[in-house]
Amino acid sequence: MPAVAARLYMASQHKGVPSLPLPPARPLPVINLGRLTLDRASWALAVQDIVFACRERGCFEVVNHGISKSCMKGALEAASEFFQLSTEHKEEFASDDIRQPIRYDTSSRDGISMSRSFLKHYANPLDDWIKFWPTQPPTYREKMGEYAVEMQRVSMQLMEAILQGLGLGPLYLQEKLEGGLQFMALNNYPQSSAKKVDKIGLAPHSDYGFLTILLQNSPGLEVMHHKDDAWTPVPAIPGALHVHVGDHLEVLSNGQLKSLVHRAVLNPNESRISIASIHGLSMDEEVHCAEELIDEHHPKMYRGSSFQDFLNFLPANINKYKRFVESLRIDEP
């Protein structure tokens, strides 16, 4: 998405200006992740398809990922049951400090939430973080913990494929990725009402990490592919997961892959739950452009940064509609 168009979209959505008409949407790529565990030829084709989807579209759907339907259903149930708790229970996790290990709120401090409530917490390594998670509903830690572990596994599979496709090799950063940050955002969007003019639940943005893996119980996610100037609705395919490229993967690839601009719109038929699992390096570990992808024809395009840098960026960016990755570009003042 051109930078000017991105800023126009972001500004217009914050001011309640209606969206531009959507052209017929191109189907999103659907990746059969099971091919990564077959013979070498199938693995190579799957790697090719994943990197092509990242490069051309910035996102894709994955099926045959090995996560049981009961695990995904359990995670959505745990999220839904948490949001149904009394305000008193949920407010136990309310905080203005975005560095807290768990945080509940009904309006974001990052300037992009329009109409949602959310619970955010860390998840990897699970033993380090689960003690901060809610004990109500009673099965929350069990169900969300099982789902978080599966998300980490899938993220490792996908990152190995992407790093191979970039020519860096599947073991590149392996240890740092295994011990890296997993940040989970549980989102609760109300049903859109006829009286509400602004239908945006979460304004256009991109995510900070390498990959975001999203599970949703109903449609509402919209993405803007790199070569498009219109929003594409993402269907809620039963059993599928949605994957998109984050800011730090754009940096690591030295711009070969671009992070995906996306937003959430309110569903006119029902409320919506989504669970985003964002994966990156540890909190203080900086991500730099891979040296192997820098040469005289491909100069270094981004400054290094960490998750802590991202957290520092958020308060200064409220209502400015600037993406984190834009602040990292070398040509930025």
XYZ file of N, CA and C in Angstrom, residues 52-182:
393
model
N 6.099 -16.608 -1.470
C 5.414 -15.859 -2.525
C 4.215 -15.110 -1.945
N 3.450 -15.774 -1.075
C 2.291 -15.124 -0.447
C 2.737 -13.961 0.424
N 3.821 -14.135 1.175
C 4.341 -13.041 2.007
C 4.771 -11.863 1.151
N 5.453 -12.167 0.054
C 6.007 -11.103 -0.785
C 4.920 -10.362 -1.557
N 3.969 -11.104 -2.112
C 2.976 -10.507 -2.995
C 1.736 -9.992 -2.270
N 1.356 -10.656 -1.185
C 0.096 -10.299 -0.525
C 0.287 -9.844 0.917
N 1.366 -10.287 1.551
C 1.593 -9.924 2.936
C 0.847 -10.782 3.933
N 0.066 -11.748 3.442
C -0.716 -12.597 4.335
C -1.187 -13.836 3.593
N -1.688 -14.797 4.355
C -2.247 -16.023 3.786
C -3.022 -16.752 4.874
N -3.801 -17.739 4.457
C -4.503 -18.622 5.382
C -3.742 -19.949 5.453
N -3.732 -20.583 6.622
C -3.111 -21.899 6.732
C -4.137 -22.922 7.202
N -4.100 -24.077 6.563
C -4.935 -25.213 6.936
C -4.027 -26.425 7.142
N -4.585 -27.473 7.689
C -3.809 -28.686 7.973
C -2.563 -28.352 8.792
N -2.777 -27.527 9.823
C -1.680 -27.038 10.662
C -1.432 -27.893 11.888
N -2.255 -28.911 12.099
C -2.031 -29.838 13.206
C -2.651 -29.434 14.524
N -3.379 -28.320 14.559
C -4.049 -27.891 15.794
C -5.471 -28.433 15.769
N -5.860 -29.109 16.822
C -7.181 -29.737 16.852
C -8.292 -28.690 16.902
N -9.447 -29.072 16.397
C -10.611 -28.193 16.455
C -10.995 -27.897 17.899
N -10.818 -28.899 18.770
C -11.188 -28.703 20.172
C -10.270 -27.683 20.844
N -8.998 -27.658 20.452
C -8.058 -26.682 21.014
C -8.449 -25.263 20.594
N -8.762 -25.080 19.311
C -9.142 -23.748 18.827
C -10.478 -23.323 19.420
N -11.422 -24.253 19.482
C -12.720 -23.945 20.084
C -12.555 -23.575 21.558
N -11.680 -24.300 22.258
C -11.445 -24.025 23.672
C -10.872 -22.638 23.905
N -9.960 -22.211 23.028
C -9.371 -20.881 23.167
C -10.419 -19.792 22.962
N -11.250 -19.952 21.934
C -12.312 -18.966 21.689
C -13.315 -18.947 22.833
N -13.631 -20.123 23.384
C -14.549 -20.190 24.525
C -13.951 -19.499 25.743
N -12.666 -19.739 26.001
C -12.009 -19.113 27.148
C -12.011 -17.590 27.009
N -11.745 -17.114 25.797
C -11.758 -15.666 25.566
C -13.148 -15.103 25.765
N -14.141 -15.763 25.181
C -15.522 -15.296 25.294
C -15.985 -15.279 26.745
N -15.649 -16.325 27.482
C -16.054 -16.406 28.884
C -15.375 -15.327 29.725
N -14.132 -14.994 29.385
C -13.468 -13.910 30.116
C -14.206 -12.600 29.896
N -14.533 -12.280 28.653
C -15.188 -11.000 28.365
C -16.603 -10.938 28.936
N -17.186 -12.100 29.251
C -18.517 -12.138 29.849
C -18.472 -11.971 31.374
N -17.283 -11.978 31.955
C -17.158 -11.785 33.394
C -17.645 -10.397 33.795
N -17.888 -10.225 35.061
C -18.303 -8.915 35.564
C -17.194 -7.893 35.336
N -17.585 -6.644 35.256
C -16.599 -5.573 35.094
C -15.586 -5.594 36.226
N -16.053 -5.917 37.421
C -15.163 -5.960 38.582
C -14.032 -6.966 38.379
N -14.383 -8.161 37.863
C -13.358 -9.183 37.626
C -12.359 -8.724 36.568
N -12.867 -8.180 35.485
C -11.983 -7.777 34.384
C -11.108 -6.596 34.764
N -11.647 -5.685 35.574
C -10.892 -4.497 35.956
C -9.690 -4.818 36.845
N -9.625 -6.048 37.365
C -8.443 -6.449 38.127
C -7.184 -6.361 37.270
N -7.364 -6.480 35.958
C -6.228 -6.484 35.043
C -6.092 -5.154 34.293
N -6.883 -4.160 34.668
C -6.819 -2.861 33.996
C -5.563 -2.116 34.432
N -4.915 -1.456 33.471
C -3.714 -0.700 33.779
C -3.422 0.278 32.647
N -2.866 1.427 33.024
C -2.406 2.392 32.024
C -0.982 2.089 31.568
N -0.334 1.150 32.252
C 1.066 0.830 31.966
C 1.132 -0.259 30.891
N 1.562 0.125 29.685
C 1.586 -0.844 28.578
C 2.684 -1.888 28.749
N 3.518 -1.750 29.773
C 4.572 -2.741 30.016
C 4.160 -3.820 31.015
N 2.948 -3.750 31.510
C 2.472 -4.787 32.413
C 2.395 -6.136 31.689
N 2.654 -7.243 32.385
C 2.625 -8.561 31.729
C 1.231 -9.000 31.294
N 0.201 -8.347 31.833
C -1.177 -8.613 31.406
C -1.958 -7.314 31.565
N -2.838 -7.054 30.625
C -3.552 -5.778 30.672
C -4.906 -5.898 29.983
N -5.932 -5.429 30.668
C -7.294 -5.369 30.124
C -7.683 -3.911 29.950
N -8.406 -3.630 28.876
C -8.894 -2.265 28.697
C -10.048 -2.288 27.707
N -10.768 -1.175 27.689
C -11.856 -1.018 26.724
C -11.523 0.052 25.699
N -10.391 0.706 25.866
C -9.912 1.637 24.854
C -8.399 1.633 24.913
N -7.757 1.566 23.775
C -6.312 1.385 23.737
C -5.564 2.684 24.029
N -4.349 2.531 24.509
C -3.459 3.675 24.700
C -2.579 3.897 23.471
N -2.778 3.083 22.422
C -1.926 3.212 21.246
C -2.576 4.021 20.138
N -3.784 4.538 20.368
C -4.410 5.426 19.408
C -5.070 4.755 18.229
N -5.262 3.420 18.284
C -5.872 2.744 17.136
C -7.181 2.038 17.477
N -7.457 1.792 18.754
C -8.700 1.116 19.112
C -9.870 2.078 19.020
N -10.915 1.666 18.306
C -12.082 2.505 18.123
C -13.286 1.964 18.893
N -13.469 0.655 18.837
C -14.613 0.054 19.503
C -14.299 -1.406 19.802
N -13.652 -1.645 20.919
C -13.321 -3.007 21.324
C -12.927 -3.018 22.787
N -12.983 -4.188 23.389
C -12.315 -4.434 24.660
C -11.277 -5.512 24.395
N -10.225 -5.537 25.190
C -9.163 -6.497 24.908
C -8.484 -6.951 26.190
N -7.862 -8.107 26.100
C -6.973 -8.621 27.127
C -5.675 -8.985 26.423
N -4.568 -8.437 26.894
C -3.272 -8.709 26.290
C -2.343 -9.308 27.335
N -1.604 -10.334 26.946
C -0.604 -10.905 27.848
C 0.460 -11.663 27.061
N 1.587 -11.905 27.721
C 2.678 -12.661 27.118
C 2.430 -14.159 27.323
N 3.126 -14.978 26.492
C 2.823 -16.408 26.550
C 4.028 -17.322 26.352
N 5.170 -16.809 25.950
C 6.326 -17.677 25.719
C 7.567 -17.049 26.366
N 8.290 -17.876 27.156
C 7.994 -19.245 27.567
C 6.764 -19.287 28.497
N 5.921 -20.261 28.309
C 4.645 -20.305 29.014
C 4.826 -20.328 30.529
N 5.807 -21.085 31.006
C 6.017 -21.191 32.457
C 6.372 -19.850 33.089
N 6.932 -18.936 32.306
C 7.309 -17.630 32.850
C 6.119 -16.686 32.982
N 5.066 -16.906 32.199
C 3.999 -15.912 32.089
C 2.627 -16.370 32.580
N 2.397 -17.679 32.605
C 1.032 -18.151 32.877
C 0.575 -17.763 34.284
N 1.512 -17.550 35.184
C 1.126 -17.168 36.554
C 0.456 -15.805 36.613
N 0.630 -14.988 35.574
C -0.018 -13.679 35.524
C -1.418 -13.736 34.917
N -1.768 -14.844 34.300
C -3.034 -14.959 33.569
C -4.231 -15.047 34.516
N -5.423 -14.780 34.011
C -6.624 -14.872 34.851
C -6.864 -16.291 35.373
N -7.400 -16.364 36.571
C -7.849 -17.659 37.111
C -9.339 -17.845 36.891
N -9.992 -16.808 36.403
C -11.402 -16.866 36.018
C -11.528 -16.418 34.567
N -12.255 -17.170 33.741
C -12.946 -18.421 34.035
C -11.971 -19.535 34.439
N -12.472 -20.550 35.163
C -11.586 -21.568 35.761
C -10.712 -22.309 34.756
N -11.170 -22.453 33.517
C -10.407 -23.214 32.525
C -9.541 -22.315 31.638
N -9.472 -21.016 31.960
C -8.767 -20.095 31.062
C -7.307 -20.503 30.864
N -6.590 -20.723 31.935
C -5.165 -21.020 31.823
C -4.928 -22.322 31.058
N -5.762 -23.311 31.314
C -5.596 -24.612 30.636
C -5.857 -24.477 29.130
N -6.997 -23.883 28.784
C -7.374 -23.801 27.366
C -6.487 -22.835 26.590
N -6.233 -21.668 27.154
C -5.417 -20.697 26.439
C -3.954 -21.119 26.424
N -3.525 -21.808 27.474
C -2.153 -22.303 27.508
C -1.908 -23.342 26.432
N -2.851 -24.265 26.267
C -2.714 -25.274 25.221
C -2.660 -24.616 23.843
N -3.519 -23.629 23.640
C -3.554 -22.933 22.352
C -2.261 -22.145 22.116
N -1.742 -21.485 23.146
C -0.520 -20.685 23.019
C 0.662 -21.553 22.608
N 0.777 -22.732 23.207
C 1.868 -23.649 22.860
C 1.770 -24.067 21.396
N 0.567 -24.323 20.936
C 0.371 -24.704 19.536
C 0.698 -23.546 18.598
N 0.361 -22.334 19.000
C 0.696 -21.167 18.182
C 2.212 -21.007 18.054
N 2.919 -21.220 19.138
C 4.379 -21.116 19.094
C 4.958 -22.156 18.144
N 4.415 -23.370 18.171
C 4.887 -24.428 17.275
C 4.663 -24.051 15.816
N 3.467 -23.573 15.502
C 3.154 -23.201 14.126
C 4.024 -22.022 13.682
N 4.243 -21.078 14.580
C 5.080 -19.928 14.214
C 6.494 -20.369 13.865
N 7.025 -21.349 14.583
C 8.361 -21.847 14.284
C 8.394 -22.522 12.912
N 7.371 -23.302 12.594
C 7.289 -23.931 11.274
C 7.285 -22.880 10.171
N 6.469 -21.875 10.351
C 6.338 -20.839 9.332
C 7.622 -20.023 9.196
N 8.245 -19.670 10.309
C 9.469 -18.879 10.243
C 10.602 -19.667 9.596
N 10.692 -20.956 9.882
C 11.715 -21.779 9.234
C 11.533 -21.768 7.723
N 10.271 -21.871 7.270
C 9.986 -21.862 5.830
C 10.322 -20.504 5.217
N 9.938 -19.433 5.891
C 10.181 -18.088 5.358
C 11.673 -17.783 5.307
N 12.402 -18.144 6.352
C 13.844 -17.890 6.374
C 14.562 -18.699 5.301
N 14.088 -19.916 5.058
C 14.639 -20.712 3.968
C 14.360 -20.032 2.630
N 13.132 -19.552 2.454
C 12.760 -18.895 1.210
C 13.529 -17.611 0.962
N 13.976 -16.955 2.025
C 14.778 -15.738 1.893
C 16.254 -16.040 1.646
N 16.609 -17.324 1.697
C 17.995 -17.714 1.482
C 18.840 -17.680 2.729
N 18.217 -17.550 3.888
C 18.946 -17.474 5.149
C 19.092 -18.833 5.819
N 18.291 -19.813 5.387
C 18.351 -21.146 5.968
C 17.352 -21.309 7.099
N 16.781 -22.517 7.249
C 15.725 -22.737 8.252
C 16.196 -22.624 9.695
N 17.496 -22.723 9.952
C 18.010 -22.663 11.327
C 18.451 -21.258 11.724
N 18.294 -20.303 10.835
C 18.678 -18.920 11.109
C 17.839 -18.383 12.286
N 18.487 -17.876 13.307
C 17.828 -17.326 14.501
C 17.005 -18.358 15.277
N 17.230 -19.650 15.036
C 16.349 -20.666 15.623
C 16.241 -20.556 17.141
N 17.386 -20.501 17.833
C 17.352 -20.451 19.295
C 16.667 -19.183 19.789
N 16.929 -18.068 19.129
C 16.316 -16.805 19.552
C 14.813 -16.816 19.298
N 14.383 -17.493 18.247
C 12.953 -17.584 17.965
C 12.262 -18.521 18.949
N 12.916 -19.623 19.283
C 12.327 -20.565 20.235
C 12.111 -19.918 21.600
N 13.035 -19.076 22.010
C 12.909 -18.391 23.302
C 12.353 -16.993 23.177
N 11.855 -16.661 21.992
C 11.404 -15.300 21.723
C 10.065 -14.958 22.335
N 9.658 -13.735 22.114
C 8.429 -13.199 22.688
C 7.205 -13.702 21.927
N 6.200 -14.076 22.667
C 4.875 -14.370 22.110
C 3.886 -13.487 22.861
